[in-house]
Amino acid sequence: MASSPPLPVKESLLDTYPSLRHSYFSPISPLFNAYDRFAFWRADLGLPAPGTVENLQKETKTTHLSNFIFDGARADLTKSLSMNPLFQVTHSFALGSQTAPSSYNFGAIFGSSQVFMQGGVDHDGNVSGRFNYGWTTGAVTKLQAQLSQQAGHNMIQLEHDYQGLDYSLNAKAMNPSPTDGTGIYVGSYLQSITKNVALGIETVFQRPTPDISEMSSSYLAKITGTEKNWIATAQTQGLGVLQATYWQKLSEKVEVAADLQLIAMPNRREAITTIGAKYDLRLATFRAQLDSTGKVSALLEQRFTPTFAFLIAGEIDHFKAGAKVGVGVMIESSSLTPEEMGMPPQP
Amino acid sequence: MPSEETKERIVKVIEVGRTVLHYGWIPLIIYVGFTRSNPQPSLIKLISPLA
């Protein structure tokens, strides 16, 4: 018996469900219909992109100075050789630090719309590198490596990031071994639930040797203010560790952030709170921070000209009666203005 | 499960790849940056901190 002619479909229905137009797939069109309807319904909710799990606490981290503080003296000479595509080289010198030995580091960055490459080598010959490749706007594959002369100090990390309209997915593998399957594998998912709330989960699978494997999950929550001027996050990290942060933009120039880390393990109970503020002035950035371990620290980054910045960092540990002071210069030059490059670094 | 011989070969290939990456990564970035830059910089400006 000949196949029955396809049922006439009303034009309006075709407009509503575009997948009906693909006649070859008509036997499974109910599935496509359901998917389309679900996709329309989901798009209608207008949920915002939640950001990535890695950047969950980004605002707090850039407001606090823990990631920026240094001691001793340092000089960074950055030379931009091209803006589009971005290509710059950096020479960094650090000396006189209490915690780290003096070092020299050479870095190079190349970035175009699809590819980002970064590499650094220090005076001992240790190389660190990053490579990002953007397939489409939301899908990025990242490769990160640390290579050293000594055995056992090498690290390689493969990562893929996917950001949908209202969710983000990330898979990571650290030191994966193709022969015995050892390594650390991390998968994470963050989904916007309402316009303000996003919830997520991150699972870590560790396999240090072929016989031992261990899995732990952590849960994440992020609440964003309607005007995006405040963000609160919470993250459990398995084994009784909770980290909560709050960040608020008070005005165009002032941001404040608080961070609470709670550790409640059977043999160890402690909590650390850090509060900090950041002022973005016209030619200067000032960060100040106070934490519950008795540390008070501040960092001033003063730009005298657009290409020359002077940094002063200080930290006083009141409980241990210790202090750290750092001074630094950052000189940025472009190949277009060679007279700027001969400027000697100030002590 | 791969045989012992294949495993050894894989480990060797990874070791060689790691060495190539260790010595070749920075030169690769500089080569790519140098050839794709607009305008193309001179070589001395690239390497010397003060030039």
Short mmCIF file of C-alpha atoms in Angstrom, two decimals:
data_model
loop_
_atom_site.label_atom_id
_atom_site.label_comp_id
_atom_site.label_asym_id
_atom_site.label_seq_id
_atom_site.Cartn_x
_atom_site.Cartn_y
_atom_site.Cartn_z
CA MET A 1 0.00 0.00 0.00
CA ALA A 2 1.32 3.40 -0.99
CA SER A 3 2.22 5.73 1.80
CA SER A 4 -0.53 8.11 2.67
CA PRO A 5 0.05 11.70 1.57
CA PRO A 6 1.34 13.91 4.32
CA LEU A 7 -1.36 15.67 6.24
CA PRO A 8 -1.79 19.28 5.27
CA VAL A 9 -0.21 21.41 7.92
CA LYS A 10 -1.50 24.82 8.68
CA GLU A 11 0.95 27.62 7.94
CA SER A 12 0.62 29.05 11.42
CA LEU A 13 1.66 25.76 12.98
CA LEU A 14 4.74 25.63 10.76
CA ASP A 15 5.67 29.07 11.98
CA THR A 16 5.30 28.01 15.56
CA TYR A 17 7.22 24.74 15.23
CA PRO A 18 9.97 25.14 12.62
CA SER A 19 11.07 21.53 12.92
CA LEU A 20 7.89 20.37 11.15
CA ARG A 21 9.40 21.66 7.92
CA HIS A 22 12.00 18.90 7.89
CA SER A 23 9.85 16.31 6.20
CA TYR A 24 12.50 13.55 6.42
CA PHE A 25 12.22 13.65 10.15
CA SER A 26 8.44 13.61 10.24
CA PRO A 27 8.30 10.19 11.98
CA ILE A 28 10.03 11.65 15.00
CA SER A 29 8.60 15.13 14.71
CA PRO A 30 6.68 14.80 18.00
CA LEU A 31 10.04 14.63 19.74
CA PHE A 32 11.25 17.70 17.90
CA ASN A 33 7.98 19.45 18.69
CA ALA A 34 8.40 18.69 22.34
CA TYR A 35 12.00 19.86 22.26
CA ASP A 36 11.07 23.07 20.41
CA ARG A 37 8.24 23.78 22.78
CA PHE A 38 10.54 23.20 25.73
CA ALA A 39 13.19 25.45 24.17
CA PHE A 40 10.63 28.22 23.50
CA TRP A 41 9.28 27.90 27.00
CA ARG A 42 12.78 28.07 28.40
CA ALA A 43 13.72 31.10 26.28
CA ASP A 44 10.47 32.80 27.32
CA LEU A 45 11.60 32.69 30.94
CA GLY A 46 14.39 35.07 30.00
CA LEU A 47 16.85 33.67 32.51
CA PRO A 48 20.22 35.40 32.52
CA ALA A 49 23.55 33.66 32.00
CA PRO A 50 24.79 32.59 35.45
CA GLY A 51 28.52 33.04 34.80
CA THR A 52 30.90 30.15 35.27
CA VAL A 53 31.66 28.08 38.35
CA GLU A 54 35.30 29.12 38.18
CA ASN A 55 34.31 32.81 38.30
CA LEU A 56 31.72 32.35 41.05
CA GLN A 57 33.71 34.43 43.51
CA LYS A 58 35.48 36.59 40.95
CA GLU A 59 34.06 39.93 42.12
CA THR A 60 35.09 39.26 45.70
CA LYS A 61 38.53 38.08 44.65
CA THR A 62 39.23 41.21 42.58
CA THR A 63 38.04 43.47 45.41
CA HIS A 64 40.18 41.74 48.04
CA LEU A 65 43.91 42.17 47.78
CA SER A 66 44.97 38.62 48.73
CA ASN A 67 45.67 37.87 45.07
CA PHE A 68 47.53 41.11 44.46
CA ILE A 69 49.71 41.59 47.54
CA PHE A 70 53.48 41.09 47.34
CA ASP A 71 56.48 41.92 49.49
CA GLY A 72 59.99 43.03 48.66
CA ALA A 73 60.62 44.91 45.45
CA ARG A 74 59.35 44.12 42.02
CA ALA A 75 59.35 45.59 38.57
CA ASP A 76 57.18 44.63 35.64
CA LEU A 77 58.11 45.86 32.21
CA THR A 78 55.34 45.17 29.75
CA LYS A 79 55.78 45.85 26.10
CA SER A 80 52.77 45.85 23.83
CA LEU A 81 53.92 45.11 20.35
CA SER A 82 50.52 44.88 18.73
CA MET A 83 46.97 45.61 19.83
CA ASN A 84 44.91 43.67 17.33
CA PRO A 85 45.79 40.82 17.53
CA LEU A 86 47.12 41.35 21.03
CA PHE A 87 50.80 40.58 21.39
CA GLN A 88 52.82 41.63 24.40
CA VAL A 89 55.93 40.53 26.24
CA THR A 90 56.62 41.05 29.95
CA HIS A 91 59.85 41.04 31.93
CA SER A 92 59.21 40.70 35.68
CA PHE A 93 61.84 41.05 38.35
CA ALA A 94 61.24 40.31 42.03
CA LEU A 95 63.74 40.52 44.87
CA GLY A 96 64.01 40.95 48.60
CA SER A 97 60.88 39.01 49.45
CA GLN A 98 60.65 37.23 52.82
CA THR A 99 58.76 34.28 51.44
CA ALA A 100 60.02 33.75 47.91
CA PRO A 101 63.54 33.89 46.46
CA SER A 102 64.48 36.56 43.94
CA SER A 103 63.29 35.71 40.52
CA TYR A 104 63.14 36.79 36.94
CA ASN A 105 60.26 35.84 34.71
CA PHE A 106 59.74 36.36 31.01
CA GLY A 107 56.20 36.18 29.70
CA ALA A 108 54.57 36.41 26.32
CA ILE A 109 50.89 36.77 25.45
CA PHE A 110 49.22 36.42 22.09
CA GLY A 111 45.49 36.80 21.69
CA SER A 112 43.17 37.00 18.73
CA SER A 113 39.40 36.63 18.57
CA GLN A 114 39.65 32.82 18.60
CA VAL A 115 43.02 31.90 20.08
CA PHE A 116 44.69 32.94 23.31
CA MET A 117 48.23 31.84 24.10
CA GLN A 118 50.22 32.73 27.16
CA GLY A 119 53.59 31.50 28.25
CA GLY A 120 56.11 32.27 30.96
CA VAL A 121 59.59 31.07 31.76
CA ASP A 122 61.59 31.82 34.91
CA HIS A 123 65.33 31.86 35.50
CA ASP A 124 65.28 28.18 36.56
CA GLY A 125 63.79 27.14 33.25
CA ASN A 126 60.33 26.33 34.54
CA VAL A 127 57.76 26.96 31.85
CA SER A 128 54.08 27.68 32.37
CA GLY A 129 51.66 27.93 29.54
CA ARG A 130 48.03 28.42 28.67
CA PHE A 131 46.23 27.87 25.42
CA ASN A 132 42.57 28.73 24.84
CA TYR A 133 40.65 28.04 21.68
CA GLY A 134 37.15 29.40 21.17
CA TRP A 135 35.05 27.17 18.90
CA THR A 136 31.97 29.40 19.05
CA THR A 137 31.06 32.25 21.37
CA GLY A 138 30.06 29.92 24.21
CA ALA A 139 32.41 26.96 23.78
CA VAL A 140 36.05 27.29 24.77
CA THR A 141 38.69 24.56 25.12
CA LYS A 142 41.52 25.39 27.47
CA LEU A 143 44.88 23.78 28.00
CA GLN A 144 47.11 24.67 30.87
CA ALA A 145 50.55 23.30 31.67
CA GLN A 146 53.39 23.72 34.11
CA LEU A 147 56.61 22.13 32.98
CA SER A 148 59.68 21.82 35.10
CA GLN A 149 63.10 20.21 34.91
CA GLN A 150 62.44 18.25 38.08
CA ALA A 151 60.32 15.15 37.77
CA GLY A 152 57.03 15.26 39.64
CA HIS A 153 56.53 18.99 39.28
CA ASN A 154 54.74 18.82 35.98
CA MET A 155 51.07 19.62 35.65
CA ILE A 156 48.83 19.56 32.64
CA GLN A 157 45.16 20.43 32.64
CA LEU A 158 42.64 20.00 29.88
CA GLU A 159 39.40 21.89 30.20
CA HIS A 160 36.29 22.50 28.18
CA ASP A 161 33.87 25.26 28.97
CA TYR A 162 30.39 25.58 27.53
CA GLN A 163 28.09 28.47 28.27
CA GLY A 164 24.46 28.20 27.22
CA LEU A 165 21.80 30.90 27.47
CA ASP A 166 20.96 30.20 31.11
CA TYR A 167 23.51 27.60 32.20
CA SER A 168 27.20 26.84 32.06
CA LEU A 169 29.00 23.51 31.92
CA ASN A 170 32.64 22.77 32.53
CA ALA A 171 34.74 19.62 32.44
CA LYS A 172 38.35 19.46 33.57
CA ALA A 173 41.02 16.81 33.68
CA MET A 174 44.22 17.34 35.63
CA ASN A 175 47.24 15.17 34.84
CA PRO A 176 45.12 12.54 33.11
CA SER A 177 47.07 9.40 32.33
CA PRO A 178 45.92 7.47 29.28
CA THR A 179 47.66 4.28 30.42
CA ASP A 180 46.21 3.69 33.89
CA GLY A 181 43.43 6.30 34.15
CA THR A 182 44.88 8.18 37.10
CA GLY A 183 44.37 11.91 37.56
CA ILE A 184 41.84 14.38 38.88
CA TYR A 185 38.63 14.94 36.96
CA VAL A 186 36.20 17.77 37.70
CA GLY A 187 32.77 18.39 36.24
CA SER A 188 30.57 21.34 37.09
CA TYR A 189 27.18 22.71 36.13
CA LEU A 190 25.60 26.03 37.01
CA GLN A 191 22.00 26.84 36.14
CA SER A 192 19.96 30.00 36.56
CA ILE A 193 16.75 29.19 38.45
CA THR A 194 15.20 32.64 38.53
CA LYS A 195 16.44 36.01 37.31
CA ASN A 196 18.44 36.39 40.50
CA VAL A 197 19.28 32.90 41.72
CA ALA A 198 21.63 30.35 40.20
CA LEU A 199 22.38 26.92 41.64
CA GLY A 200 25.16 24.57 40.72
CA ILE A 201 27.06 21.42 41.52
CA GLU A 202 30.68 20.52 41.14
CA THR A 203 31.93 16.94 41.32
CA VAL A 204 35.56 16.00 41.79
CA PHE A 205 36.73 12.50 40.96
CA GLN A 206 40.24 11.74 42.18
CA ARG A 207 42.30 8.77 41.27
CA PRO A 208 45.84 9.22 42.57
CA THR A 209 46.78 5.57 41.93
CA PRO A 210 44.93 2.92 39.90
CA ASP A 211 43.58 1.26 43.10
CA ILE A 212 42.28 4.32 44.92
CA SER A 213 39.44 6.39 43.60
CA GLU A 214 37.47 8.95 45.47
CA MET A 215 34.56 11.18 44.54
CA SER A 216 33.25 14.25 46.27
CA SER A 217 30.65 16.83 45.34
CA SER A 218 30.23 20.43 46.28
CA TYR A 219 27.13 22.57 45.91
CA LEU A 220 27.05 26.19 44.84
CA ALA A 221 24.54 28.99 45.04
CA LYS A 222 24.71 32.50 43.70
CA ILE A 223 22.26 35.33 44.26
CA THR A 224 22.63 38.44 42.13
CA GLY A 225 20.88 41.72 42.85
CA THR A 226 18.33 42.84 40.27
CA GLU A 227 20.51 45.79 39.33
CA LYS A 228 23.61 43.55 39.45
CA ASN A 229 25.15 45.78 42.10
CA TRP A 230 25.45 43.04 44.70
CA ILE A 231 26.29 39.34 44.55
CA ALA A 232 26.15 36.76 47.32
CA THR A 233 27.62 33.29 46.84
CA ALA A 234 27.90 30.16 48.93
CA GLN A 235 29.83 27.00 48.23
CA THR A 236 30.20 23.80 50.20
CA GLN A 237 33.44 21.99 49.57
CA GLY A 238 32.80 18.53 50.94
CA LEU A 239 34.20 17.37 54.30
CA GLY A 240 32.57 20.26 56.15
CA VAL A 241 34.01 23.30 54.46
CA LEU A 242 31.73 26.18 53.59
CA GLN A 243 32.72 29.35 51.84
CA ALA A 244 30.39 32.32 51.57
CA THR A 245 31.07 35.67 49.95
CA TYR A 246 29.23 38.93 49.57
CA TRP A 247 30.16 41.69 47.17
CA GLN A 248 28.53 45.05 46.71
CA LYS A 249 29.21 47.99 44.45
CA LEU A 250 28.47 51.03 46.59
CA SER A 251 29.15 53.58 43.88
CA GLU A 252 31.01 53.85 40.59
CA LYS A 253 34.29 54.07 42.49
CA VAL A 254 33.80 51.99 45.62
CA GLU A 255 33.34 48.24 45.95
CA VAL A 256 33.23 46.27 49.18
CA ALA A 257 33.42 42.53 49.73
CA ALA A 258 33.29 40.06 52.59
CA ASP A 259 34.38 36.45 52.63
CA LEU A 260 33.66 33.82 55.26
CA GLN A 261 35.33 30.44 55.31
CA LEU A 262 34.04 27.86 57.77
CA ILE A 263 35.86 24.61 58.43
CA ALA A 264 33.98 22.14 60.59
CA MET A 265 35.86 18.88 60.47
CA PRO A 266 35.91 16.42 63.37
CA ASN A 267 39.46 17.35 64.42
CA ARG A 268 39.59 20.91 63.18
CA ARG A 269 37.11 23.73 63.65
CA GLU A 270 37.90 27.20 62.50
CA ALA A 271 36.50 30.15 60.65
CA ILE A 272 38.20 32.98 58.79
CA THR A 273 36.45 36.18 57.84
CA THR A 274 37.91 38.74 55.49
CA ILE A 275 36.44 42.11 54.71
CA GLY A 276 37.85 44.50 52.18
CA ALA A 277 37.19 47.56 50.11
CA LYS A 278 38.45 48.79 46.77
CA TYR A 279 38.52 52.38 45.55
CA ASP A 280 38.94 53.02 41.86
CA LEU A 281 40.08 56.60 41.53
CA ARG A 282 40.98 58.36 38.32
CA LEU A 283 44.70 57.54 38.44
CA ALA A 284 44.89 55.19 41.38
CA THR A 285 43.45 51.98 42.76
CA PHE A 286 43.43 51.48 46.51
CA ARG A 287 42.57 48.24 48.25
CA ALA A 288 42.33 47.73 51.99
CA GLN A 289 41.56 44.52 53.83
CA LEU A 290 41.13 43.22 57.35
CA ASP A 291 40.78 39.60 58.39
CA SER A 292 40.02 37.66 61.53
CA THR A 293 43.53 36.21 61.78
CA GLY A 294 44.69 39.72 62.74
CA LYS A 295 46.07 40.79 59.41
CA VAL A 296 45.57 44.32 58.14
CA SER A 297 46.79 45.03 54.66
CA ALA A 298 46.58 47.70 52.02
CA LEU A 299 47.73 48.11 48.46
CA LEU A 300 48.01 51.33 46.51
CA GLU A 301 48.48 51.35 42.78
CA GLN A 302 49.22 54.87 41.63
CA ARG A 303 49.45 55.70 37.94
CA PHE A 304 51.58 58.76 37.33
CA THR A 305 51.20 58.53 33.60
CA PRO A 306 49.17 56.00 31.62
CA THR A 307 52.32 53.96 31.07
CA PHE A 308 53.93 54.18 34.51
CA ALA A 309 52.44 52.87 37.74
CA PHE A 310 53.89 52.73 41.22
CA LEU A 311 52.73 50.13 43.75
CA ILE A 312 53.03 50.10 47.52
CA ALA A 313 51.81 47.13 49.53
CA GLY A 314 51.85 46.66 53.27
CA GLU A 315 50.61 44.05 55.69
CA ILE A 316 50.72 43.92 59.48
CA ASP A 317 50.01 40.67 61.27
CA HIS A 318 48.90 41.80 64.72
CA PHE A 319 48.70 38.35 66.32
CA LYS A 320 52.10 37.14 65.11
CA ALA A 321 53.64 40.62 65.27
CA GLY A 322 54.96 40.46 61.74
CA ALA A 323 54.97 42.95 58.92
CA LYS A 324 55.55 42.90 55.20
CA VAL A 325 56.22 45.81 52.90
CA GLY A 326 56.42 45.78 49.13
CA VAL A 327 57.20 48.39 46.51
CA GLY A 328 56.92 47.91 42.80
CA VAL A 329 56.87 49.64 39.48
CA MET A 330 54.93 48.72 36.40
CA ILE A 331 56.06 50.18 33.13
CA GLU A 332 54.00 49.62 30.06
CA SER A 333 55.35 50.63 26.76
CA SER A 334 54.27 50.24 23.23
CA SER A 335 56.49 49.83 20.22
CA LEU A 336 54.85 52.97 18.90
CA THR A 337 56.50 55.18 21.54
CA PRO A 338 60.05 53.90 21.95
CA GLU A 339 61.20 56.82 24.12
CA GLU A 340 59.02 55.49 26.96
CA MET A 341 60.95 52.22 27.10
CA GLY A 342 64.28 53.57 28.27
CA MET A 343 62.77 54.79 31.53
CA PRO A 344 64.81 53.29 34.37
CA PRO A 345 62.82 51.44 37.05
CA GLN A 346 62.68 53.36 40.31
CA PRO A 347 63.91 51.68 43.51
CA MET B 1 43.34 -2.78 28.55
CA PRO B 2 46.41 -2.03 26.43
CA SER B 3 49.42 -4.32 26.65
CA GLU B 4 52.58 -3.44 28.56
CA GLU B 5 54.43 -2.64 25.35
CA THR B 6 51.75 -0.19 24.18
CA LYS B 7 51.73 1.42 27.61
CA GLU B 8 55.46 1.94 27.48
CA ARG B 9 55.15 3.45 24.03
CA ILE B 10 52.41 5.86 25.18
CA VAL B 11 54.51 6.95 28.17
CA LYS B 12 57.47 7.57 25.86
CA VAL B 13 55.36 9.63 23.42
CA ILE B 14 54.01 11.74 26.30
CA GLU B 15 57.53 12.30 27.60
CA VAL B 16 58.74 13.46 24.19
CA GLY B 17 55.69 15.70 23.77
CA ARG B 18 56.31 17.22 27.19
CA THR B 19 59.92 18.01 26.33
CA VAL B 20 58.92 19.57 23.00
CA LEU B 21 56.31 21.71 24.79
CA HIS B 22 58.82 22.69 27.48
CA TYR B 23 61.38 24.06 25.03
CA GLY B 24 59.07 25.04 22.21
CA TRP B 25 56.12 26.80 23.83
CA ILE B 26 57.62 30.28 24.37
CA PRO B 27 59.35 30.31 20.95
CA LEU B 28 56.03 29.27 19.39
CA ILE B 29 54.15 32.17 21.00
CA ILE B 30 56.86 34.61 19.96
CA TYR B 31 56.88 33.25 16.43
CA VAL B 32 53.08 33.41 16.10
CA GLY B 33 52.93 36.86 17.70
CA PHE B 34 55.80 38.14 15.62
CA THR B 35 54.37 36.98 12.31
CA ARG B 36 50.74 37.95 12.98
CA SER B 37 51.42 41.32 14.64
CA ASN B 38 50.23 44.45 12.95
CA PRO B 39 52.55 46.34 12.43
CA GLN B 40 55.37 43.81 12.62
CA PRO B 41 57.84 44.78 15.35
CA SER B 42 61.60 44.61 15.05
CA LEU B 43 63.32 41.65 16.67
CA ILE B 44 65.45 43.66 19.11
CA LYS B 45 62.37 45.34 20.62
CA LEU B 46 60.92 41.91 21.20
CA ILE B 47 63.69 40.48 23.36
CA SER B 48 65.42 43.35 25.16
CA PRO B 49 63.67 44.78 28.23
CA LEU B 50 64.93 48.31 27.58
CA ALA B 51 65.11 48.72 23.83
#
